[in-house]
PDB file of C-alpha atoms in Angstrom:
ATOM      1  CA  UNK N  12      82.702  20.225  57.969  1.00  0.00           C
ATOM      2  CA  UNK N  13      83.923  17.030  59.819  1.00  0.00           C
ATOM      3  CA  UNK N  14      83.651  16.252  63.523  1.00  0.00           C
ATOM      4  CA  UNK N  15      85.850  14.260  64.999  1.00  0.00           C
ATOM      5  CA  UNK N  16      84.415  12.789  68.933  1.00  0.00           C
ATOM      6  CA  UNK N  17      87.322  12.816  70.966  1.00  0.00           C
ATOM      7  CA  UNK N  18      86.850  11.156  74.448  1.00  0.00           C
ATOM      8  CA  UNK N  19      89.072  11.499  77.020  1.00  0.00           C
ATOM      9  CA  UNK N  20      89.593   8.484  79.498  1.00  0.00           C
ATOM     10  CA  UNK N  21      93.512   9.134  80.946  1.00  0.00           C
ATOM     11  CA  UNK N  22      92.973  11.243  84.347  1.00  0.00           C
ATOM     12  CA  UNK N  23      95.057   9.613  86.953  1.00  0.00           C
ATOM     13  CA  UNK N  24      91.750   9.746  89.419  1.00  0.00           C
ATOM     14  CA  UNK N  25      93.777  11.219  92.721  1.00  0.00           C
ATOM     15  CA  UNK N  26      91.019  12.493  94.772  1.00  0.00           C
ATOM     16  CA  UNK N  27      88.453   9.409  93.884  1.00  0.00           C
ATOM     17  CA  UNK N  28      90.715   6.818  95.954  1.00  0.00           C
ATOM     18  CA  UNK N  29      90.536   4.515  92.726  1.00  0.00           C
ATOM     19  CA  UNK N  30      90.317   4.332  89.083  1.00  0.00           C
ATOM     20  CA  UNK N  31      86.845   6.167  88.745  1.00  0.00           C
ATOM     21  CA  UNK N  32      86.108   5.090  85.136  1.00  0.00           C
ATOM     22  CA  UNK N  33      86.285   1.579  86.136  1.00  0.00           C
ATOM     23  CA  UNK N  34      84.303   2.163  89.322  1.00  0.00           C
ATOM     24  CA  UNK N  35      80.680   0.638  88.870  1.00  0.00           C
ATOM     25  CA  UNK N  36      77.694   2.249  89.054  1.00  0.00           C
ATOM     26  CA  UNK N  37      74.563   0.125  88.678  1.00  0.00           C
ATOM     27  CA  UNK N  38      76.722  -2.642  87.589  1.00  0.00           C
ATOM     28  CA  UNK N  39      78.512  -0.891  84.601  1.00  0.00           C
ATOM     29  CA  UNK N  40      81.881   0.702  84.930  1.00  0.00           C
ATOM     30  CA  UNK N  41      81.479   4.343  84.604  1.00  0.00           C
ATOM     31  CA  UNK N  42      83.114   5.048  81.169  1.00  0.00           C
ATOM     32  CA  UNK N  43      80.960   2.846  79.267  1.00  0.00           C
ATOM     33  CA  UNK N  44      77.993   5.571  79.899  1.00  0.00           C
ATOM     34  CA  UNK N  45      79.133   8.189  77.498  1.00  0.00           C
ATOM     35  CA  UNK N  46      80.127   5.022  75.205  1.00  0.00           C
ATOM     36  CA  UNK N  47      76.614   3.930  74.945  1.00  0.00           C
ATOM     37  CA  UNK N  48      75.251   7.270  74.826  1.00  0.00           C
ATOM     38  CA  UNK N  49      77.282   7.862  71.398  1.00  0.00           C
ATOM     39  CA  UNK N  50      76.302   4.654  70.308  1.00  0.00           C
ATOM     40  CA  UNK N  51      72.293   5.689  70.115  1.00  0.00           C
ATOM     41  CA  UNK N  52      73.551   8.521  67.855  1.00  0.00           C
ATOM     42  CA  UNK N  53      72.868   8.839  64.282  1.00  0.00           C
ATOM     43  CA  UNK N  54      75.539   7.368  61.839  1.00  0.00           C
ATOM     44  CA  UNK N  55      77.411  10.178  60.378  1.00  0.00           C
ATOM     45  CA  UNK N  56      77.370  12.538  63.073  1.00  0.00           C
ATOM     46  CA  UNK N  57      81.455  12.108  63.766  1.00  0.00           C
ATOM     47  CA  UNK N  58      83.645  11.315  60.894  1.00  0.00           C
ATOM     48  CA  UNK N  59      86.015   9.758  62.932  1.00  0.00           C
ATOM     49  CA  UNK N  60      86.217   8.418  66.989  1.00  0.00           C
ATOM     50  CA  UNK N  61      89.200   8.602  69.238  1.00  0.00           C
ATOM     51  CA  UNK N  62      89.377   7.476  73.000  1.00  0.00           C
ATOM     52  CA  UNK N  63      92.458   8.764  75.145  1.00  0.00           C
ATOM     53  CA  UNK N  64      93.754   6.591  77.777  1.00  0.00           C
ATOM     54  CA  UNK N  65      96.304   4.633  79.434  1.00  0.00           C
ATOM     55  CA  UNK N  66      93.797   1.892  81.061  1.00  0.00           C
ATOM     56  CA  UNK N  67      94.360  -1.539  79.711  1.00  0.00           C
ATOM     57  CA  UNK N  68      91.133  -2.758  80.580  1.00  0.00           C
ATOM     58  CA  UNK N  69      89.672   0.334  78.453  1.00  0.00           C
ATOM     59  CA  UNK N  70      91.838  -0.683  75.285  1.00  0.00           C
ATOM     60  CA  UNK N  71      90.767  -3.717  75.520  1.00  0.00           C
ATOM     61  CA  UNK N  72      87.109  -3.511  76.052  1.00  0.00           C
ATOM     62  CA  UNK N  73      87.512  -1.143  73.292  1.00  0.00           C
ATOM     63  CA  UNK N  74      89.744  -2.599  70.696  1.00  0.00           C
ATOM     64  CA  UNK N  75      86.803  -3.436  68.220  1.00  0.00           C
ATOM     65  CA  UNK N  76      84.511  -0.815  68.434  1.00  0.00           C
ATOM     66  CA  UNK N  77      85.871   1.452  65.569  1.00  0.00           C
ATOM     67  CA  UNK N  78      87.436   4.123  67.758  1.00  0.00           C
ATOM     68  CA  UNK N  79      91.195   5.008  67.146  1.00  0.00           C
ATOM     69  CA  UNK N  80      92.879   4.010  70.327  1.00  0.00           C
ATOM     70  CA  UNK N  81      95.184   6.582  72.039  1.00  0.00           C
ATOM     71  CA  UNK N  82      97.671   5.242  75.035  1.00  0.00           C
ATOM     72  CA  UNK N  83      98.480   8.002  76.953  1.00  0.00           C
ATOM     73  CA  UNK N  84     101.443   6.649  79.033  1.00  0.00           C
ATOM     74  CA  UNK N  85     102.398  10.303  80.985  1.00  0.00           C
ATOM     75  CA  UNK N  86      98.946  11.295  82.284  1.00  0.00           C
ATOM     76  CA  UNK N  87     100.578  12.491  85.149  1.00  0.00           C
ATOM     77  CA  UNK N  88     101.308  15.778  82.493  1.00  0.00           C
ATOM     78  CA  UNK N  89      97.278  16.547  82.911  1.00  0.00           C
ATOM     79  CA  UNK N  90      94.412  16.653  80.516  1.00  0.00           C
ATOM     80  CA  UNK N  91      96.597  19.123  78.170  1.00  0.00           C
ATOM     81  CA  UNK N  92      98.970  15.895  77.379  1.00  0.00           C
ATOM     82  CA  UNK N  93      95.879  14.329  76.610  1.00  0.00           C
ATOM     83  CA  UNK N  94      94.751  16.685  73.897  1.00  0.00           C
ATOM     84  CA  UNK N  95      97.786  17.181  72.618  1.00  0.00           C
ATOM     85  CA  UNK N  96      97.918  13.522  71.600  1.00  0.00           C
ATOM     86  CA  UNK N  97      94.536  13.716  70.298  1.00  0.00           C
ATOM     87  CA  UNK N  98      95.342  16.504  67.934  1.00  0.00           C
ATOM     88  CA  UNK N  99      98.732  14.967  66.793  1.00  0.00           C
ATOM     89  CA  UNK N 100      96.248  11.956  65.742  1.00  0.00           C
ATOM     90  CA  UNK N 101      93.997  14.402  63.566  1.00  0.00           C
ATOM     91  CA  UNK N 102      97.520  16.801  62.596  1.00  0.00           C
ATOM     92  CA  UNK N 103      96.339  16.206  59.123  1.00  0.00           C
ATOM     93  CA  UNK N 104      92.610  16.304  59.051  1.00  0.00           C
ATOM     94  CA  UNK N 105      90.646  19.284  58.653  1.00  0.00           C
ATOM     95  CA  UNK N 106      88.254  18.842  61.382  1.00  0.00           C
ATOM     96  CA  UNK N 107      86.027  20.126  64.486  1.00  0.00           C
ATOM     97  CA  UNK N 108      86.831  18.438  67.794  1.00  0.00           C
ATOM     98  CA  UNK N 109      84.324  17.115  69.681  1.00  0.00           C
ATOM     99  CA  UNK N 110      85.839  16.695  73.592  1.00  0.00           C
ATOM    100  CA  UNK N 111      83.973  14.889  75.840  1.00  0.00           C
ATOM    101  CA  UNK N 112      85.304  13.355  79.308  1.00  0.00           C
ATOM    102  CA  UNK N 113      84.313   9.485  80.259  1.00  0.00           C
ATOM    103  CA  UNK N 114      82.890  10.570  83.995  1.00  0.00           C
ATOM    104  CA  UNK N 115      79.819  11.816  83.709  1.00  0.00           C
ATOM    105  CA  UNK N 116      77.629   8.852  83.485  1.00  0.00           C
ATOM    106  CA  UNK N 117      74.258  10.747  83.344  1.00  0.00           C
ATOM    107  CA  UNK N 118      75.006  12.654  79.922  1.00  0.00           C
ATOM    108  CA  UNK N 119      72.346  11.767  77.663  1.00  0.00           C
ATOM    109  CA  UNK N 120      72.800  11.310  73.853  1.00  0.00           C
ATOM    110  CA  UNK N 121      69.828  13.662  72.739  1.00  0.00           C
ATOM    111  CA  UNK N 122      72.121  16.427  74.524  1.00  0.00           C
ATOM    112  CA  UNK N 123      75.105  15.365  72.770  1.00  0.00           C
ATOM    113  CA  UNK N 124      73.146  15.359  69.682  1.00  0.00           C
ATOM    114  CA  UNK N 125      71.474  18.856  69.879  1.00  0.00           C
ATOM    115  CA  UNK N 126      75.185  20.235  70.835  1.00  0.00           C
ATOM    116  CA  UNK N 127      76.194  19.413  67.506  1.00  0.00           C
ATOM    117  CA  UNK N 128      73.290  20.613  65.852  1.00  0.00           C
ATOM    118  CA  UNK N 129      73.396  24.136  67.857  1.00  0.00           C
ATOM    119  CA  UNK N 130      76.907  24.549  67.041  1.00  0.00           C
ATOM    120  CA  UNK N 131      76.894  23.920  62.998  1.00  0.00           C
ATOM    121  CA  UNK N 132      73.982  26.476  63.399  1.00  0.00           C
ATOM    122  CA  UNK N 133      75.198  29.210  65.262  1.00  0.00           C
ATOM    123  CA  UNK N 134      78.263  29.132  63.068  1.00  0.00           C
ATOM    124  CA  UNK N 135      80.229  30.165  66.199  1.00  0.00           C
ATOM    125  CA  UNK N 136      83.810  28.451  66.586  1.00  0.00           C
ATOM    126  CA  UNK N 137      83.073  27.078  69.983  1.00  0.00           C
ATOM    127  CA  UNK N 138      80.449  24.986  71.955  1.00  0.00           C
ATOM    128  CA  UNK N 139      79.785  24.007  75.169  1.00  0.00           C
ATOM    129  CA  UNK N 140      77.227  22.392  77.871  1.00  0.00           C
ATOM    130  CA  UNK N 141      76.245  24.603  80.285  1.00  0.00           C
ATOM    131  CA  UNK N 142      73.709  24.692  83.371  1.00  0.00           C
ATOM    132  CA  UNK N 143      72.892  28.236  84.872  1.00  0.00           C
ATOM    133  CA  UNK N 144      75.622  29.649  83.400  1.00  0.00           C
ATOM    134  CA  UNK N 145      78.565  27.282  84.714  1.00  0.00           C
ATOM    135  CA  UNK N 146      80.573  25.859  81.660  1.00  0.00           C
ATOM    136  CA  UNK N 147      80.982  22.403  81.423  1.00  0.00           C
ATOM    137  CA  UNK N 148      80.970  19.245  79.237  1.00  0.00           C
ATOM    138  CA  UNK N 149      81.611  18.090  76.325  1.00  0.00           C
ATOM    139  CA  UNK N 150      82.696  21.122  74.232  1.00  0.00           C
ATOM    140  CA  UNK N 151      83.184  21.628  71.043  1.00  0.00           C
ATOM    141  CA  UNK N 152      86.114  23.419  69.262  1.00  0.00           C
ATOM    142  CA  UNK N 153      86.140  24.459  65.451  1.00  0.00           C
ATOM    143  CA  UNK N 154      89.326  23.722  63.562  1.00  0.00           C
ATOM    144  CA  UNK N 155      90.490  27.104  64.104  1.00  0.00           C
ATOM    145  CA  UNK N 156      91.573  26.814  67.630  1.00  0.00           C
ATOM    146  CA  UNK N 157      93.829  23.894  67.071  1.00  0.00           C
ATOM    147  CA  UNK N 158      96.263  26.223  67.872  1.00  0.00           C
ATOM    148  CA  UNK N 159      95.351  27.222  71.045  1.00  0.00           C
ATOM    149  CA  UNK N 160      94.324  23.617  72.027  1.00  0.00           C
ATOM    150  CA  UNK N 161      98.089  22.763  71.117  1.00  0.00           C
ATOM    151  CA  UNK N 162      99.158  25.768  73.573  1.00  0.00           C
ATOM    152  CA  UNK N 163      97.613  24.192  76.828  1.00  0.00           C
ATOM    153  CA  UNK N 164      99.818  22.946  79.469  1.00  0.00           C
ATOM    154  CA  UNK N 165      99.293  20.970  82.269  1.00  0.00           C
ATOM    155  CA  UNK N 166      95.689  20.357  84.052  1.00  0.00           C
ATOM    156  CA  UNK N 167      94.202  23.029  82.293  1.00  0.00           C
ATOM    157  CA  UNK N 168      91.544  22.104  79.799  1.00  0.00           C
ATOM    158  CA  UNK N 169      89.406  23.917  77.120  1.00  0.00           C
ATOM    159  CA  UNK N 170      87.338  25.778  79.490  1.00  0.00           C
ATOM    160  CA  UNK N 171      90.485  28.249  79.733  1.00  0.00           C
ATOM    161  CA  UNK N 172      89.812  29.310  76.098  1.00  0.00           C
ATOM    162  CA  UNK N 173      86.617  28.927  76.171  1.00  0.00           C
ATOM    163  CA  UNK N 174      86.335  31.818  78.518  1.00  0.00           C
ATOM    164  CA  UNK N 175      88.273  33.716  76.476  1.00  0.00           C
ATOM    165  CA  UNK N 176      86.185  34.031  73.489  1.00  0.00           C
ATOM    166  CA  UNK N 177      82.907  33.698  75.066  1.00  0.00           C
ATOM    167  CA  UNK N 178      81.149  35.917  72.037  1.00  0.00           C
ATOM    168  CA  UNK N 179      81.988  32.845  69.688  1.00  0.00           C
ATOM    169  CA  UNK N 180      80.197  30.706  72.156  1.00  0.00           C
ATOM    170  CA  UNK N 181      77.550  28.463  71.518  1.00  0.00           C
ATOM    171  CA  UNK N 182      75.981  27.539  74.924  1.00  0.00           C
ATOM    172  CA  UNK N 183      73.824  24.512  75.249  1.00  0.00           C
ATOM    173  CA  UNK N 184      71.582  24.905  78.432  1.00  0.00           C
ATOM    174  CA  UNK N 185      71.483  21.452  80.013  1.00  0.00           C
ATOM    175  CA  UNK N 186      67.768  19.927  81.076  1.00  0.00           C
ATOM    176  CA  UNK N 187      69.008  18.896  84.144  1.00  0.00           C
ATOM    177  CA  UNK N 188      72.108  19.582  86.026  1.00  0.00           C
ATOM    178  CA  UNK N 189      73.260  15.994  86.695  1.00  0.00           C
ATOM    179  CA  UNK N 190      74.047  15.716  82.862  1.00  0.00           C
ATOM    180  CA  UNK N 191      77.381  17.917  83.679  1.00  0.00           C
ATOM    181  CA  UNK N 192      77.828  15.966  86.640  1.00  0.00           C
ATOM    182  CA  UNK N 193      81.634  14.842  86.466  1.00  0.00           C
ATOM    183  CA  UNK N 194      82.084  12.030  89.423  1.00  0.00           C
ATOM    184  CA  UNK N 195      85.375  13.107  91.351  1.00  0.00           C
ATOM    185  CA  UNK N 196      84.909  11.721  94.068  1.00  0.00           C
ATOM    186  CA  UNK N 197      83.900   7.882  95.511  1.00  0.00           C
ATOM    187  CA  UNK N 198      80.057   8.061  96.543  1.00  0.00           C
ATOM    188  CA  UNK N 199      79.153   7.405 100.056  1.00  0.00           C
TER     189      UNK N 199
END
């Protein structure tokens, strides 16, 4: 079965006092993490690569790096608008999603990596990072809950059906809890 990575990059950043995904951390804006993560992966693992945004400077820094572009012009609708776009991309692919958000700079690639591999495995229709049993990313949605995905509305992520069908659940225990470390807020 394909996987298509879908990374989301289009939250409007209201209680960070700034764009977050452009704020620096040890010299690097913060959305480039994930994007270098997925670049030590091994070729193959996604069959296709979409970002979700409506930052210039991200379209730009990423206009040739092989990922299908996405402006999102009405983030102000929430992450759902975001998805929904996403999934209008893929309308005619038969595909797993593969969401992942572009703040949470310490997520390593061998975690990204063995999410995949534990959810092809389990054969379960959903996946997700986890630490101590609180959800979080990325998470990983078989083609089956497109549906659902579509029905979202407003702020509201995957984690909503997640939770719903927690016995076709994957869970990937995180090594360390900074891994599922979003960055909401600006550091002291």
């Amino acid at each position: 079965m394909n996987m298509t990575l879908i990374l989301l990059a289009a939250g409007d950043s209201l209680r960070f006092n700034g764009n977050k995904l452009l704020y620096e951390i040890n010299g690097k804006p913060m959305y480039r993490y994930i994007i270098e993560a997925i670049d030590q992966l091994p070729d193959g693992l996604f069959s296709r690569k979409l970002i979700v945004t409506q930052y210039d400077e991200i379209m730009e820094y990423m206009k040739d790096s092989g990922y299908k572009i996405i402006a999102n012009r009405d983030s102000r609708l929430g992450i759902s608008h975001s998805i929904h776009l996403a999934l209008k991309e893929l309308e005619k692919d038969d595909t797993d999603f593969f969401f992942a958000v572009c703040d949470q700079p310490y997520l390593q690639s061998s975690t990204i990596e063995a999410l995949v591999k534990g959810f092809r495995e389990s054969r379960k229709g959903l996946a997700c990072l986890c630490f101590r049993g609180e959800l979080g990313n990325p998470a990983i949605f078989s083609g089956q809950y497109r549906k659902k995905l579509m029905e979202l509305t407003g702020d509201r992520g995957g984690k909503k059906i997640i939770a719903a069908h927690m016995s076709d659940v994957f869970l990937l225990e995180a090594e360390d809890a900074r891994e599922l470390k979003d960055i909401d807020v600006m550091p002291l």
